[in-house]
XYZ file of C-alpha atoms in Angstrom:
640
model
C 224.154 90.980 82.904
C 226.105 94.383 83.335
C 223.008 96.309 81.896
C 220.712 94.439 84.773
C 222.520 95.340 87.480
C 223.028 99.099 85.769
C 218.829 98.844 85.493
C 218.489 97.618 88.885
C 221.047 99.823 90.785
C 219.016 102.526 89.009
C 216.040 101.506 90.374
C 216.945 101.284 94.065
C 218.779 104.948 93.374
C 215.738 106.371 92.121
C 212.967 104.333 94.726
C 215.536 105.710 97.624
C 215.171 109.320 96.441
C 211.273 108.790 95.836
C 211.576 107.638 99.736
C 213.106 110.416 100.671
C 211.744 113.404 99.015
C 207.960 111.922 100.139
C 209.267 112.631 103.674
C 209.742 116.196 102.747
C 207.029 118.820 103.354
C 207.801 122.017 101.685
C 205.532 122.479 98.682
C 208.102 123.790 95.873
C 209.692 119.797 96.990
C 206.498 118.552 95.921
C 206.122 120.311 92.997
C 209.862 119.692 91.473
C 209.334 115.748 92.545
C 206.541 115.765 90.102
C 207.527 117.192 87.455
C 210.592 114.478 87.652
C 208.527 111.893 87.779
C 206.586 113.100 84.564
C 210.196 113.439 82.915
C 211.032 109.990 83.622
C 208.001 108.789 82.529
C 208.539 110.129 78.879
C 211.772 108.277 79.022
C 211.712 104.836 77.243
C 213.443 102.008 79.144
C 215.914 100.409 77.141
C 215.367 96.837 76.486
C 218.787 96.203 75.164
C 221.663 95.047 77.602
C 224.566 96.841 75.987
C 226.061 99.547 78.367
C 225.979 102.305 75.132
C 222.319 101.867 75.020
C 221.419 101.705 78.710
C 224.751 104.707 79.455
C 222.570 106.727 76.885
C 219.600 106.271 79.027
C 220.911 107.378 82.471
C 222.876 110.117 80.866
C 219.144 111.340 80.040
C 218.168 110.490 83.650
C 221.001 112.495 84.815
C 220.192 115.807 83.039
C 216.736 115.222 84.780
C 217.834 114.920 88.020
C 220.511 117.659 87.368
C 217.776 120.315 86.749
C 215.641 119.327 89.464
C 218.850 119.678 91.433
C 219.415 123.135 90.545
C 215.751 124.452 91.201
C 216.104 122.580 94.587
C 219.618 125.096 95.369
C 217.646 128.051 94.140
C 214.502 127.023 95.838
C 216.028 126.513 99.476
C 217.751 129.551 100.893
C 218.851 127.865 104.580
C 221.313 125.305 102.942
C 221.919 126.860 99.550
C 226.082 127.580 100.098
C 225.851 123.507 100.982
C 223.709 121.951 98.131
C 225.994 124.270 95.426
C 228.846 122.389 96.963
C 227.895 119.409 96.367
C 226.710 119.732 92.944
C 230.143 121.468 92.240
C 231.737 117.863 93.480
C 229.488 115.864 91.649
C 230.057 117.829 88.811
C 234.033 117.388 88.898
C 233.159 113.507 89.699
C 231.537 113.045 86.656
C 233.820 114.561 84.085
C 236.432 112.231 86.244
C 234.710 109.731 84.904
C 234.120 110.346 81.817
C 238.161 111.260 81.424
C 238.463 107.845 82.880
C 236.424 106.262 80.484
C 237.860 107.870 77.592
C 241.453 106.585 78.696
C 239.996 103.213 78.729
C 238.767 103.059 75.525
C 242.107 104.522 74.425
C 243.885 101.757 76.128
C 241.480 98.588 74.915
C 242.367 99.906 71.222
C 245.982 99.947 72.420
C 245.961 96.868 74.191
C 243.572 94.959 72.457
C 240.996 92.346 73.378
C 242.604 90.289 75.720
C 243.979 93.068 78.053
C 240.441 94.692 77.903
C 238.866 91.218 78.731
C 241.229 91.077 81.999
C 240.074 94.434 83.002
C 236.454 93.813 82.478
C 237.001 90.811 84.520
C 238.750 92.371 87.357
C 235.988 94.993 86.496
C 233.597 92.447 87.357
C 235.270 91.252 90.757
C 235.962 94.715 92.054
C 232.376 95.744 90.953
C 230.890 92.249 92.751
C 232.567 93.487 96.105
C 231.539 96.357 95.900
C 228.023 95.558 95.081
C 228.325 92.998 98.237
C 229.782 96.379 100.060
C 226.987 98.355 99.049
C 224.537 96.300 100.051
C 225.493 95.706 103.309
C 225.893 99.487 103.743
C 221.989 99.921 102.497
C 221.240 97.355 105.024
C 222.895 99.688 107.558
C 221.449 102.615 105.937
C 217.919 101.727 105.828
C 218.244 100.790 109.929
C 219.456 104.295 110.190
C 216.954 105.726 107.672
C 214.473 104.454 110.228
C 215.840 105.627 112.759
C 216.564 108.804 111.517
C 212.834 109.131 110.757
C 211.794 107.971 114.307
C 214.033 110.953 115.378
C 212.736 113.145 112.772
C 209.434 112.488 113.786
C 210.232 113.096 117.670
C 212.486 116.560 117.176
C 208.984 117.234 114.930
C 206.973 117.258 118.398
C 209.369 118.744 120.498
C 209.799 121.681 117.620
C 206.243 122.029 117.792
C 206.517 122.109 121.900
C 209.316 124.761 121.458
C 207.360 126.899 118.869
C 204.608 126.845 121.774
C 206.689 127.744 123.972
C 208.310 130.722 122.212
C 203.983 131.921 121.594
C 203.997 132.182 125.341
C 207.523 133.525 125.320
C 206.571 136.374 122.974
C 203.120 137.216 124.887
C 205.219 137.450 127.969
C 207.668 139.629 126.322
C 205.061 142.128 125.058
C 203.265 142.187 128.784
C 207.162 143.720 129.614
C 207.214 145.313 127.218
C 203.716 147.341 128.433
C 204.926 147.239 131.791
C 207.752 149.197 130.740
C 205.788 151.732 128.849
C 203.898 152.060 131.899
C 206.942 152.693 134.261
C 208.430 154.773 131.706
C 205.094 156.928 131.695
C 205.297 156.885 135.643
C 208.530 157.662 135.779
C 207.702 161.010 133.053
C 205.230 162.003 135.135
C 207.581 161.891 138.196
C 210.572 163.933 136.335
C 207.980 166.659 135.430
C 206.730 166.920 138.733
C 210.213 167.869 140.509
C 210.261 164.870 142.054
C 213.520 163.213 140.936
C 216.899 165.367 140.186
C 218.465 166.190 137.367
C 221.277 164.163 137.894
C 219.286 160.913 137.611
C 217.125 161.899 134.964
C 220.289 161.688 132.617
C 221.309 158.434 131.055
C 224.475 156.839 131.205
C 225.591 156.944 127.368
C 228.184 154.241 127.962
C 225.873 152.006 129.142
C 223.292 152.669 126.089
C 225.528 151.802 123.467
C 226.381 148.228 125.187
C 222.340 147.893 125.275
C 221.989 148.869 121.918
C 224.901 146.870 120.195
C 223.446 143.356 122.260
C 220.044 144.395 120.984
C 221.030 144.222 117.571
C 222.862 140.957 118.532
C 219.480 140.055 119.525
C 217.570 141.323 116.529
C 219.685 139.889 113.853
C 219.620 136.131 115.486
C 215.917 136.688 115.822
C 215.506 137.773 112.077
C 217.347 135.007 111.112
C 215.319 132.595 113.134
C 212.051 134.213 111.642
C 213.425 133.627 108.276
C 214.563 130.293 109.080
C 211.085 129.396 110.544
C 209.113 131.228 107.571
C 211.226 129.082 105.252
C 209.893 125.917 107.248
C 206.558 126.256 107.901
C 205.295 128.375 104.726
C 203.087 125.322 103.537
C 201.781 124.248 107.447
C 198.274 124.672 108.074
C 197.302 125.534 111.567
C 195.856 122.900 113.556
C 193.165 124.590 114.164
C 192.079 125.698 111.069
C 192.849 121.934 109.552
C 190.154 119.920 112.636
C 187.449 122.698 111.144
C 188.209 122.127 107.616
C 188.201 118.065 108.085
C 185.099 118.561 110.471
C 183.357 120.435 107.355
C 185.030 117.503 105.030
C 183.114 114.619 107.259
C 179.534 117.061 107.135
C 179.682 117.445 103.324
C 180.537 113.509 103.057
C 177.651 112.616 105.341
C 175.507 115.066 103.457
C 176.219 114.162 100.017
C 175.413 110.335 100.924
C 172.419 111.014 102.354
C 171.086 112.967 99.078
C 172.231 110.269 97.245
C 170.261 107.919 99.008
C 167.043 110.076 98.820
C 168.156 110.488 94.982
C 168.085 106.898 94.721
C 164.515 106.373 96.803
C 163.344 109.683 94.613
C 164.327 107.064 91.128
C 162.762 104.294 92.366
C 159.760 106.488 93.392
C 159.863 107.547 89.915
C 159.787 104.173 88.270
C 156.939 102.890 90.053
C 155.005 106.142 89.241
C 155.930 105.922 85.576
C 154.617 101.826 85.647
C 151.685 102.819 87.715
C 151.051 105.691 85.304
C 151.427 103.080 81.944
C 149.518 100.722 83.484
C 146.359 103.579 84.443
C 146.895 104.451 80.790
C 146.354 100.668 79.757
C 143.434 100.732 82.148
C 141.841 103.830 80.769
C 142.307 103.187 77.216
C 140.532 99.374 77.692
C 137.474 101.220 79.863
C 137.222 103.298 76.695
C 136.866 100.696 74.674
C 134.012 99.068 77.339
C 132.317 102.766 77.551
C 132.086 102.875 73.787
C 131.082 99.108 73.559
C 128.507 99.310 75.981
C 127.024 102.881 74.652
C 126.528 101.663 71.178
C 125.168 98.003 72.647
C 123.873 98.985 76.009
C 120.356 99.142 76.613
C 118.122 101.366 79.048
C 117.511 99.469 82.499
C 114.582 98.038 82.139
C 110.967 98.345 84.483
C 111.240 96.149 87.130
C 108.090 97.061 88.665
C 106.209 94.938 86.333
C 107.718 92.429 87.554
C 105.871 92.173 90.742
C 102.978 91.326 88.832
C 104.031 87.644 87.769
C 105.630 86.570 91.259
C 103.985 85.542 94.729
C 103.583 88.547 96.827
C 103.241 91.204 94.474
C 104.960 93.936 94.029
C 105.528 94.676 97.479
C 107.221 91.441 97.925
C 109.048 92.219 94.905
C 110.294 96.242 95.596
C 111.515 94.153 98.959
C 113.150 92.006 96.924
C 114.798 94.036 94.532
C 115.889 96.578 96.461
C 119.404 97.762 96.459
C 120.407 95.200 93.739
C 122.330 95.282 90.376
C 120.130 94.560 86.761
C 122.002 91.285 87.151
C 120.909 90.636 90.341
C 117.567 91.434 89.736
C 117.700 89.090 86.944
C 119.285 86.017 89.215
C 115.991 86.703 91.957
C 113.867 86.845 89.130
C 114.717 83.306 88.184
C 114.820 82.128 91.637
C 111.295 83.059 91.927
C 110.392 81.650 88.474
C 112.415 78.822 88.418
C 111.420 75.408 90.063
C 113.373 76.121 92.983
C 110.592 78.864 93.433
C 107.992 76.427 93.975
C 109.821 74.728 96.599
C 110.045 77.657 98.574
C 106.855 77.701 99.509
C 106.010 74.098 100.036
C 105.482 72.906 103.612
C 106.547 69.147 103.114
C 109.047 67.268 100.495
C 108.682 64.308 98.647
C 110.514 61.395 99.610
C 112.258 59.871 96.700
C 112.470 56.538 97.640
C 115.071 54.161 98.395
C 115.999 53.079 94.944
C 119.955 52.296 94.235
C 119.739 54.816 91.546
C 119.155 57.447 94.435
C 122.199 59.139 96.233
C 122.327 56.840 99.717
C 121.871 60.504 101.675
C 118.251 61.206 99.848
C 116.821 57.544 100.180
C 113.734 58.225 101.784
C 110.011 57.073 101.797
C 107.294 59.728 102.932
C 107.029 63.423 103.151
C 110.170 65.674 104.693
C 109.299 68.859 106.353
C 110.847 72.070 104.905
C 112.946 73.816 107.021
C 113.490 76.741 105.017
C 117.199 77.211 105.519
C 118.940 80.812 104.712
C 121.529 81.429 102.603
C 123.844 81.262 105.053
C 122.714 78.222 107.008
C 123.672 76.490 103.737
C 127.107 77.729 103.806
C 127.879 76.747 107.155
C 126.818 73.158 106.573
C 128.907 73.147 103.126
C 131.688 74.405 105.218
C 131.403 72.005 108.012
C 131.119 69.020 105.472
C 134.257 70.286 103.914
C 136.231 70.552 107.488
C 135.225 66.982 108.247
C 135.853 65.546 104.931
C 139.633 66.660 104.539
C 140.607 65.148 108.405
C 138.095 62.303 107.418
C 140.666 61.761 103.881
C 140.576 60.716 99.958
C 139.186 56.821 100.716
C 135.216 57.720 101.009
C 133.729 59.808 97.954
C 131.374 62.911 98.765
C 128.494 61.091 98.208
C 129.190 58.578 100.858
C 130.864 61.308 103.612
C 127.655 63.324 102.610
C 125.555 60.106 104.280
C 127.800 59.387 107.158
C 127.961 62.989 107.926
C 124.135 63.201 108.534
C 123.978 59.648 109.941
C 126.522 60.879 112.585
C 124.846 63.995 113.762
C 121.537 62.659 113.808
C 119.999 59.505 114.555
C 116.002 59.033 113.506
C 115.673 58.714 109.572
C 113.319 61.156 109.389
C 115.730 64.086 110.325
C 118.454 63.320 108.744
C 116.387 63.238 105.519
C 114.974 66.837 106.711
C 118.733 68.369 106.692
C 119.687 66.407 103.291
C 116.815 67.531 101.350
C 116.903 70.904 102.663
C 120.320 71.429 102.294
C 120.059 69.969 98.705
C 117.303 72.395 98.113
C 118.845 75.191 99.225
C 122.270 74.247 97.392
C 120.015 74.723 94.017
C 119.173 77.989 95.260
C 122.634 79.291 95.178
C 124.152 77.555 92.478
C 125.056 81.052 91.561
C 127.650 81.041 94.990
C 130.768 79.535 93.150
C 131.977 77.651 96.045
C 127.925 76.543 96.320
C 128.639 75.173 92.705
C 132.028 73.808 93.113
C 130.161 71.514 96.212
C 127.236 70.793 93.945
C 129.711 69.406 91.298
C 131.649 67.125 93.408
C 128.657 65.650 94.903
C 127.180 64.548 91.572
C 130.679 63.651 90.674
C 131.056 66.106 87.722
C 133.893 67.763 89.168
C 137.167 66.517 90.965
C 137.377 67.064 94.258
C 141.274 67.904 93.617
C 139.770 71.366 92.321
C 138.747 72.464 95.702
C 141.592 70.710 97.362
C 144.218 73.055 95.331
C 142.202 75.613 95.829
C 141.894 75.326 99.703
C 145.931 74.847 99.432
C 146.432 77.632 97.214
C 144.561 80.132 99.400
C 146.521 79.427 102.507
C 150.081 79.224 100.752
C 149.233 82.660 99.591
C 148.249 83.860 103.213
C 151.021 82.107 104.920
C 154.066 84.024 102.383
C 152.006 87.206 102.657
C 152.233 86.717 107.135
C 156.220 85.840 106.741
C 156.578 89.098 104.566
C 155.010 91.410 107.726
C 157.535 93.164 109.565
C 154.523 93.520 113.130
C 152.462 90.231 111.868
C 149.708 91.400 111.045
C 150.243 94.551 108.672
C 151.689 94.932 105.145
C 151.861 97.860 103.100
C 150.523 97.419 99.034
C 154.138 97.451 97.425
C 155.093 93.993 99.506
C 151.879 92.837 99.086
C 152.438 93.392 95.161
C 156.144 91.571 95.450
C 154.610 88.682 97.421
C 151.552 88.001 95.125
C 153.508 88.276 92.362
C 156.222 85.471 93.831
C 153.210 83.205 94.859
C 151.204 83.275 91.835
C 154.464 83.819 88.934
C 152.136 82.687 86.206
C 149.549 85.619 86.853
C 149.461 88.701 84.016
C 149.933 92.120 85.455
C 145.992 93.036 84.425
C 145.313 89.983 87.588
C 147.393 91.059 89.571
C 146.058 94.770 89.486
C 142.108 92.673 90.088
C 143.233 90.965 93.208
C 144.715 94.501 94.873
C 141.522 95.977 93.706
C 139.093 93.410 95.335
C 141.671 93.785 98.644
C 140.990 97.589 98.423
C 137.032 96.968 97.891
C 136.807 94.334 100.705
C 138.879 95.950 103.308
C 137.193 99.785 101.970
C 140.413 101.648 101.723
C 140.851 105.348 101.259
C 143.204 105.969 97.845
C 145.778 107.174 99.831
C 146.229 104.155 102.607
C 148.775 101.780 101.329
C 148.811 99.614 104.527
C 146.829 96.139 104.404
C 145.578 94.590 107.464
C 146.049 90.833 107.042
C 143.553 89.586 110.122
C 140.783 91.910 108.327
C 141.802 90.828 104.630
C 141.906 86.901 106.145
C 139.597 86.521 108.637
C 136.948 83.412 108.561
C 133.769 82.606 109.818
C 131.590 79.566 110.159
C 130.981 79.637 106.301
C 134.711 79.017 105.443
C 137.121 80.792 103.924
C 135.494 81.204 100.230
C 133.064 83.742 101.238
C 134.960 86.296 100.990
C 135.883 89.097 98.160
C 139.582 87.919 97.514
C 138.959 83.989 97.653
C 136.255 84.517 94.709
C 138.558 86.881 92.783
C 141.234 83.830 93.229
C 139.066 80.866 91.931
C 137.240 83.027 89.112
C 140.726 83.448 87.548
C 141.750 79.583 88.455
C 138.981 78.730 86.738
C 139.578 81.327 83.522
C 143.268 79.880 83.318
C 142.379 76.752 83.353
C 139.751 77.023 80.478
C 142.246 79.374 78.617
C 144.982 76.356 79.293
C 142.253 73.634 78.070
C 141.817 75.329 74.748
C 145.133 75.378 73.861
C 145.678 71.917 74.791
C 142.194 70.713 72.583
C 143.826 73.324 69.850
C 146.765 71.260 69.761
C 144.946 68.148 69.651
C 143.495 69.436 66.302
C 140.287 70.630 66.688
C 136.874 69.388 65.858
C 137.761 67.393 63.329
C 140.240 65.149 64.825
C 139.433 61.160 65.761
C 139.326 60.097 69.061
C 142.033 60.993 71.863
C 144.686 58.144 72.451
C 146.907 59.066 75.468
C 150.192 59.297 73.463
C 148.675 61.864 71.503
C 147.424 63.850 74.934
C 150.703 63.409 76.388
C 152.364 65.446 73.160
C 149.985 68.453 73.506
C 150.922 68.742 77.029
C 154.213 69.118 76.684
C 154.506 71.329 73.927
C 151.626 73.517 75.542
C 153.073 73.372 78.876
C 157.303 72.664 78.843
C 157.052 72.962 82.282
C 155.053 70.181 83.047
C 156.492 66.704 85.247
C 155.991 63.598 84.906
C 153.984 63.285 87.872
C 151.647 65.909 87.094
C 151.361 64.628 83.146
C 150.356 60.880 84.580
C 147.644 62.520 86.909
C 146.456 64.245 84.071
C 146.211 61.364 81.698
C 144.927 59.194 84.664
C 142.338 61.414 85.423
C 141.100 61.875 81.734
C 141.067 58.136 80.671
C 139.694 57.382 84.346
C 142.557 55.184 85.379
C 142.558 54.042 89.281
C 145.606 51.493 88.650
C 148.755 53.065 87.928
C 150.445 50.061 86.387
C 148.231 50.055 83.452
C 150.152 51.274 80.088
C 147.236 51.208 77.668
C 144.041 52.894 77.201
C 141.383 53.326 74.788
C 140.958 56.143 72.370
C 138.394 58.964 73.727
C 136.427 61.263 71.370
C 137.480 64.788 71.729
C 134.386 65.892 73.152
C 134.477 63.502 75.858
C 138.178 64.511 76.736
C 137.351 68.149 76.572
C 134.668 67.648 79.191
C 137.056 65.462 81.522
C 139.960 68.164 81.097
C 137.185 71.163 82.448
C 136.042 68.799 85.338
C 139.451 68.000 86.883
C 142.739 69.942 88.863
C 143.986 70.815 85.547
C 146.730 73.308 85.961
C 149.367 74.705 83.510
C 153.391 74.723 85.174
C 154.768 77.117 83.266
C 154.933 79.606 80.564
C 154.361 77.677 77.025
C 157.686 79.111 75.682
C 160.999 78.857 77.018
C 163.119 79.924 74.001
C 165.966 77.464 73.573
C 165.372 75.473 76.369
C 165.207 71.716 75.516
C 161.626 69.894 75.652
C 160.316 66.635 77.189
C 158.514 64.780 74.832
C 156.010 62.389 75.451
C 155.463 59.307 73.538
């Protein structure tokens, strides 16, 4: 318990003169308090609690602090004759002690244990009062300390005020001082000229050496106060000269953080050059391999001149025809004008085709129809206005039947409404090669799901919607946010379709190389035939559509193959799952209802479909994949 309080009265000893020598400012202070405080931390603490060991320790302490002591007398020249004094007493107090303690330990070998215990314990008591003492007297210390320091601090200014003073002092001083010169020149100039008398041109010597002896009074009080002040203020910075040198600190700060931040923008700048120039690189390498494909099977373009010679018209009609277009699009009028929709094209009337129940209700019609030779993009409009009405008109009424209210709605004699159906029917197998032509064509004959378009229609207007909340003005968006947004809306999309849809963005809205910015009314604007007319919506569905054949395969490949028996539904639900770990149990039921046909949702059994028959069901429907197939360690749902 002795060695604690030792340890601890150390501490507060040493934290004190830590306290005091940080209020210090001389330099060669600063200096001797570190190297003190490297000494002690060489030291090892002890961690034993008897007094030999922990003595030892603060004898070691002691030398430290005895050193520093005497660089501190040699170091300080004002109060030099004071500090040796005191070191000189604390010198002779220490030996005291040490005699003291060496008659002690004389005496407990005299005495023995019990007189030694008595003096330890009155020891103890003297030591606790004092300790009590000591403390109280910190207390009062540390209020004076304080205040102390408050005055410190104040006789700090008013030195500072006085120093200012004695500047103006000494500039006053040397303006007498020139004045005096002056007068004394005057007053030469006067003696030479006669104009003053001998008498008073001599000095009283008396009266010089009192003037002389008080100025050296004065000069040896004012060397001393120079030497006093030099002693003080050697390590003071002018004010001055410190508000420049902070002023200069705050520039460089402000400097270096801004080319920090441009080093930053410069690194991301470099990234996205370094991805963009990879991914050119990908690009370049795979139009390689198309350049060399399509040199050693490519084949020249062929005459199309000739044929003008097998098509109504000529070849006038046909140069008119063929002008400006593609080999494939040559090809595609070619057929149109061979095919059977040709010889419509040129017939006046229609043929009614009865009003069988095997007919669709919209084409029941006896007689002849007039042909109203509808454009391309009369057709559209009417596809798109079917479309409008049939999503407020709802899910309850298949196309079919909309198709034949729509028309029965708009107009009321037979015979027109069977003009516009047949027309618009005819036209429609015109441009079966117009995908969203095709996707209408297949939902009207029921071979596709009308949940395709619906998703689609959805899946186009989520995508403008995030890419309007991601404008900073509303309506613009430069190509790096447009990147981050189409990336966030469509997660399941490679990097090669991603880089299509910015390229059929760039094609539709003709931007220069250089322009990054995207209009979003231009890239999203509609007209009366509907949003799928334009560049970006195909791009979008001709990759839906490649997904979902790519997901189909898998699914049929993990069915088995060709080989395999017909499709029960447990066996369905297992290959979506493990092709698709992502998938809900929502979205598997719709699937599984929509394959096996099943309107009632409380049915739990179905019959076994051959694969081919599934296979065609799963290409017909909204068959979408969730997720990625693999999700490392993640646990699986499985189906049974």
């Amino acid at each position: 318990m002795a060695g604690r309080r030792l340890w601890r009265r150390g501490k507060a000893v040493r934290d004190g003169e830590k306290r005091e020598m940080s209020k210090s400012f001389p330099k060669f202070v600063s200096d001797i308090q570190a190297s003190v405080d490297e000494k002690l931390k060489k030291l090892k603490k002890p961690e034993s609690e008897l007094l030999k060991t922990i003595q030892s320790y603060y004898d070691e302490v002691l030398e430290i602090y005895r050193d520093a002591y005497k660089k501190v007398i040699e170091k300080t020249v004002t109060y030099s004759n004071i500090l040796s004094e005191i070191k000189s007493a604390y010198e002779n107090a220490i030996e005291v002690r040490n005699e003291r303690i060496t008659q002690f330990i004389a005496q407990d070998r005299i005495f023995g244990i019990t007189a030694r215990k008595k003096d330890i314990d009155a020891n103890i008591k003297s030591l606790e009062k004092e300790r009590k003492t000591l403390k109280q007297e910190k207390l009062e210390l540390s209020a004076k300390i304080s205040a102390l320091s408050k005055e410190i601090e104040k006789m700090k200014d008013e030195k500072f005020s006085e120093h200012l003073e004695l500047m103006k002092e000494r500039d006053a001083r040397y303006n007498l001082y020139w004045e005096n010169v002056e007068l004394q020149q005057k007053l030469q100039e006067l003696q030479s000229a006669g104009v003053s008398t001998a008498h008073d041109a001599r000095a009283d010597p008396v009266l010089l050496r009192i003037a002389l002896d008080r100025c050296r009074e004065q000069l040896s009080i004012t060397q001393k106060d120079l030497k006093k002040m030099t002693d003080e203020y050697a390590e003071t910075v002018p004010r001055r000269e410190y508000d420049a040198l902070q002023a200069t600190l705050c520039d460089d700060a402000r400097a270096l953080q801004t080319m920090r931040e441009q080093f930053s923008a410069l690194q991301e700048k470099h990234k996205k050059i370094l991805a963009c120039k990879n991914s050119l690189e990908e690009e370049l390498t795979e139009t390689k391999e198309r350049v060399s494909e399509l040199e050693r099977a490519g084949t020249p373009r062929p005459q199309w001149d000739v044929c003008g010679d097998f098509i109504g018209g000529g070849r006038a009609r046909w140069r008119q025809l063929a002008r400006g277009l593609s080999s494939r699009e040559a090809l595609l009028a070619l057929l149109k004008e061979l095919g059977p929709a040709a010889t419509t094209q040129h017939l006046e009337h229609f043929d009614g085709l009865g009003t069988d129940p095997v007919i669709p209700p919209y084409l029941r019609y006896e007689g002849q129809v007039r042909n109203l030779r509808l454009s391309r993009r009369e057709v559209s409009v009417i596809i798109n206005d079917i479309w409008l009405g049939k999503i407020e008109h709802g899910r309850g009424m298949s196309m079919q039947d909309y198709v034949t209210k729509y028309f029965e709605d708009r107009y009321q004699q037979p015979s027109v409404r069977a003009e516009w159906a047949y027309n618009l029917c005819s036209g429609a197998e015109q441009m079966l090669d117009e995908p969203q032509v095709k996707l209408f064509w297949g939902i009207l004959h029921g071979h596709l799901s009308e949940d395709i378009y619906l998703a689609y229609r959805t899946q186009w207007y989520t995508f403008r919607d995030n890419l309007y909340k991601q404008s900073r003005d509303g309506e613009n968006i430069n190509m790096d946010e447009f990147e981050r947004a189409t990336k966030a809306t469509f997660p399941l999309k490679s990097e090669v379709d991603i880089k299509n849809i910015i390229d059929v963005v760039r094609k539709q809205l003709k931007m220069k190389i250089v322009n990054v910015t995207v209009n979003l009314d231009k890239l999203f604007q509609e007209n009366d035939e509907g949003f799928d007319r334009c560049e970006l919506a195909r791009e979008l569905f001709r990759q839906r559509q490649v997904a979902q054949d790519k997901y189909v395969r898998e699914v049929l490949a993990e069915l088995g193959g060709r080989r395999v028996g017909p499709i029960a539904d447990h066996q369905l639900k297992r290959a979506f799952a493990i092709v698709d770990p992502a998938i809900d149990h929502v979205r598997m039921e719709y699937n599984i209802r929509w394959v096996f046909s099943q309107r009632d949702t409380t049915s739990t059994s179905t019959c076994p479909l051959p694969l081919r028959t599934v296979a065609m069901r799963l290409a017909s429907g909204n068959i979408e994949r969730m997720g990625a197939r693999y999700r490392g360690t993640n646990r699986r749902t499985l189906y049974k």
